[in-house]
Amino acid sequence: MAPVAAGQPTRFAIQKARGKGWKTLEVGEDLDHARARFNLMVRVNPRAYFRLIQLDHNAGAGGDGIEFNWKLIELHDPNQGGTAGAGRQGVPARTAPRSAARARTAAKGLQRRETVPLPLKFYAAVVLAGLLIGGVLYLRYGLPGP
């Protein structure tokens, strides 16, 4: 690992899983404070994935000094019923029924259809507004004059 530059202390970040990525909630320089905030966030929202990571400045990377190497310190996995140490990597485990259903679907060669709600009220409002504006413009400029 690259040595830490004098101007860049080691930082600790708390992140929450969002979709397929992680959103950084807080970054601090004190491990005890970061660990306390991490535990507070886990108590407030115990069904979410959280991780506490250590950020070390990557002096070897070009750029403007904004690249960091990171190391997992703690991971809160709600499916495992607690917080794991650095030995557990931050990948949420899938449950067996979902995996089995996907395997059957893939084996049959079928594609799953995803239902997406259509914004019909919005479309109707746009069409009605267009008709109203078109009608007003037609009445104002489109009628033949006497």
Coordinates of C-alpha atoms in Angstrom, one line a residue:
M1 CA 0.0 0.0 0.0
A2 CA 1.2 3.5 -0.8
P3 CA 2.4 5.6 2.2
V4 CA 0.0 8.3 3.4
A5 CA 1.0 11.8 2.3
A6 CA 1.6 14.4 5.0
G7 CA -1.3 16.5 3.8
Q8 CA -3.8 13.6 3.5
P9 CA -4.6 11.8 6.8
T10 CA -6.3 8.4 6.9
R11 CA -10.1 8.9 6.7
F12 CA -13.0 6.7 7.6
A13 CA -16.2 6.6 5.6
I14 CA -19.7 5.2 6.3
Q15 CA -21.6 4.0 3.3
K16 CA -25.1 2.7 2.7
A17 CA -26.0 0.3 -0.1
R18 CA -28.1 2.0 -2.9
G19 CA -29.1 -0.1 -5.8
K20 CA -26.0 -1.8 -7.2
G21 CA -23.6 0.7 -5.6
W22 CA -22.8 2.5 -2.3
K23 CA -23.7 6.0 -1.2
T24 CA -21.2 7.7 1.1
L25 CA -23.0 9.2 4.1
E26 CA -20.2 10.5 6.2
V27 CA -16.4 10.9 6.1
G28 CA -14.3 11.6 9.1
E29 CA -10.8 11.3 10.4
D30 CA -11.4 9.7 13.8
L31 CA -12.0 6.0 13.9
D32 CA -13.8 6.0 17.3
H33 CA -16.2 8.7 16.1
A34 CA -16.8 6.9 12.8
R35 CA -17.5 3.6 14.6
A36 CA -19.9 5.3 17.0
R37 CA -21.8 7.0 14.0
F38 CA -21.8 3.6 12.1
N39 CA -23.4 1.9 15.1
L40 CA -25.9 4.7 15.5
M41 CA -26.9 4.4 11.8
V42 CA -27.3 0.6 12.2
R43 CA -29.5 1.1 15.2
V44 CA -31.7 3.6 13.3
N45 CA -32.1 1.5 10.2
P46 CA -31.2 -2.1 11.0
R47 CA -32.6 -3.5 7.7
A48 CA -30.2 -1.6 5.5
Y49 CA -26.7 -2.6 4.4
F50 CA -24.0 -0.3 5.9
R51 CA -20.2 -0.5 5.7
L52 CA -17.4 1.3 7.5
I53 CA -14.3 1.7 5.3
Q54 CA -10.8 3.1 5.8
L55 CA -9.7 5.5 3.1
D56 CA -5.9 5.9 2.4
H57 CA -4.7 8.6 0.0
N58 CA -3.3 7.1 -3.2
A59 CA -0.3 9.2 -3.8
G60 CA 0.8 7.2 -6.8
A61 CA -2.4 8.0 -8.8
G62 CA -2.1 11.0 -11.1
G63 CA -5.1 13.3 -10.8
D64 CA -5.7 16.0 -8.2
G65 CA -5.2 13.9 -5.1
I66 CA -8.7 12.6 -4.9
E67 CA -8.1 8.9 -5.4
F68 CA -8.1 6.6 -2.4
N69 CA -7.4 3.0 -1.6
W70 CA -10.0 1.6 0.7
K71 CA -10.2 -1.3 3.2
L72 CA -13.3 -2.7 4.8
I73 CA -13.5 -2.3 8.6
E74 CA -17.1 -3.3 9.3
L75 CA -20.1 -4.5 7.4
H76 CA -23.7 -4.6 8.6
D77 CA -25.6 -7.2 6.7
P78 CA -29.3 -7.5 7.8
N79 CA -29.5 -11.0 6.3
Q80 CA -26.7 -12.3 8.5
G81 CA -28.3 -10.8 11.7
G82 CA -25.4 -8.5 12.6
T83 CA -22.2 -6.8 11.8
A84 CA -19.3 -8.6 10.4
G85 CA -15.6 -7.7 10.6
A86 CA -13.1 -7.2 7.8
G87 CA -13.2 -10.9 6.9
R88 CA -16.7 -10.6 5.2
Q89 CA -16.7 -8.7 2.0
G90 CA -19.6 -6.3 1.3
V91 CA -21.7 -8.4 -1.2
P92 CA -25.3 -9.0 -0.2
A93 CA -26.2 -12.7 -0.3
R94 CA -29.2 -13.7 -2.3
T95 CA -31.9 -15.9 -0.8
A96 CA -32.4 -19.4 -2.2
P97 CA -36.0 -19.0 -3.6
R98 CA -35.1 -16.0 -5.8
S99 CA -31.9 -17.7 -7.1
A100 CA -33.8 -20.9 -7.8
A101 CA -36.5 -19.0 -9.7
R102 CA -33.9 -17.2 -11.8
A103 CA -32.1 -20.5 -12.5
R104 CA -35.4 -22.1 -13.7
T105 CA -36.1 -19.1 -15.9
A106 CA -32.6 -19.1 -17.4
A107 CA -32.8 -22.9 -18.0
K108 CA -36.0 -22.5 -19.9
G109 CA -34.6 -19.7 -22.0
L110 CA -37.5 -17.4 -21.0
Q111 CA -37.2 -13.7 -20.3
R112 CA -39.0 -12.4 -17.2
R113 CA -41.3 -9.6 -17.9
E114 CA -41.0 -6.6 -15.7
T115 CA -44.1 -4.6 -15.1
V116 CA -43.6 -0.8 -15.3
P117 CA -46.4 1.6 -14.4
L118 CA -47.1 4.0 -17.2
P119 CA -47.7 7.7 -16.3
L120 CA -51.1 7.8 -18.1
K121 CA -52.3 10.9 -16.1
F122 CA -49.2 12.8 -17.2
Y123 CA -49.6 11.8 -20.9
A124 CA -53.3 12.7 -20.8
A125 CA -52.5 16.1 -19.3
V126 CA -49.9 16.8 -22.0
V127 CA -52.3 15.9 -24.8
L128 CA -55.1 18.0 -23.4
A129 CA -52.8 21.0 -22.9
G130 CA -51.6 20.6 -26.5
L131 CA -55.1 20.5 -27.8
L132 CA -56.1 23.5 -25.7
I133 CA -53.1 25.6 -26.9
G134 CA -53.6 24.4 -30.5
G135 CA -57.3 25.3 -30.4
V136 CA -56.6 28.8 -29.0
L137 CA -53.9 29.4 -31.6
Y138 CA -56.2 28.2 -34.4
L139 CA -59.0 30.4 -33.2
R140 CA -56.7 33.5 -32.9
Y141 CA -54.6 33.1 -36.1
G142 CA -56.2 30.3 -38.2
L143 CA -59.7 31.6 -39.0
P144 CA -60.0 33.5 -42.3
G145 CA -60.7 37.2 -41.7
P146 CA -63.7 39.1 -43.1

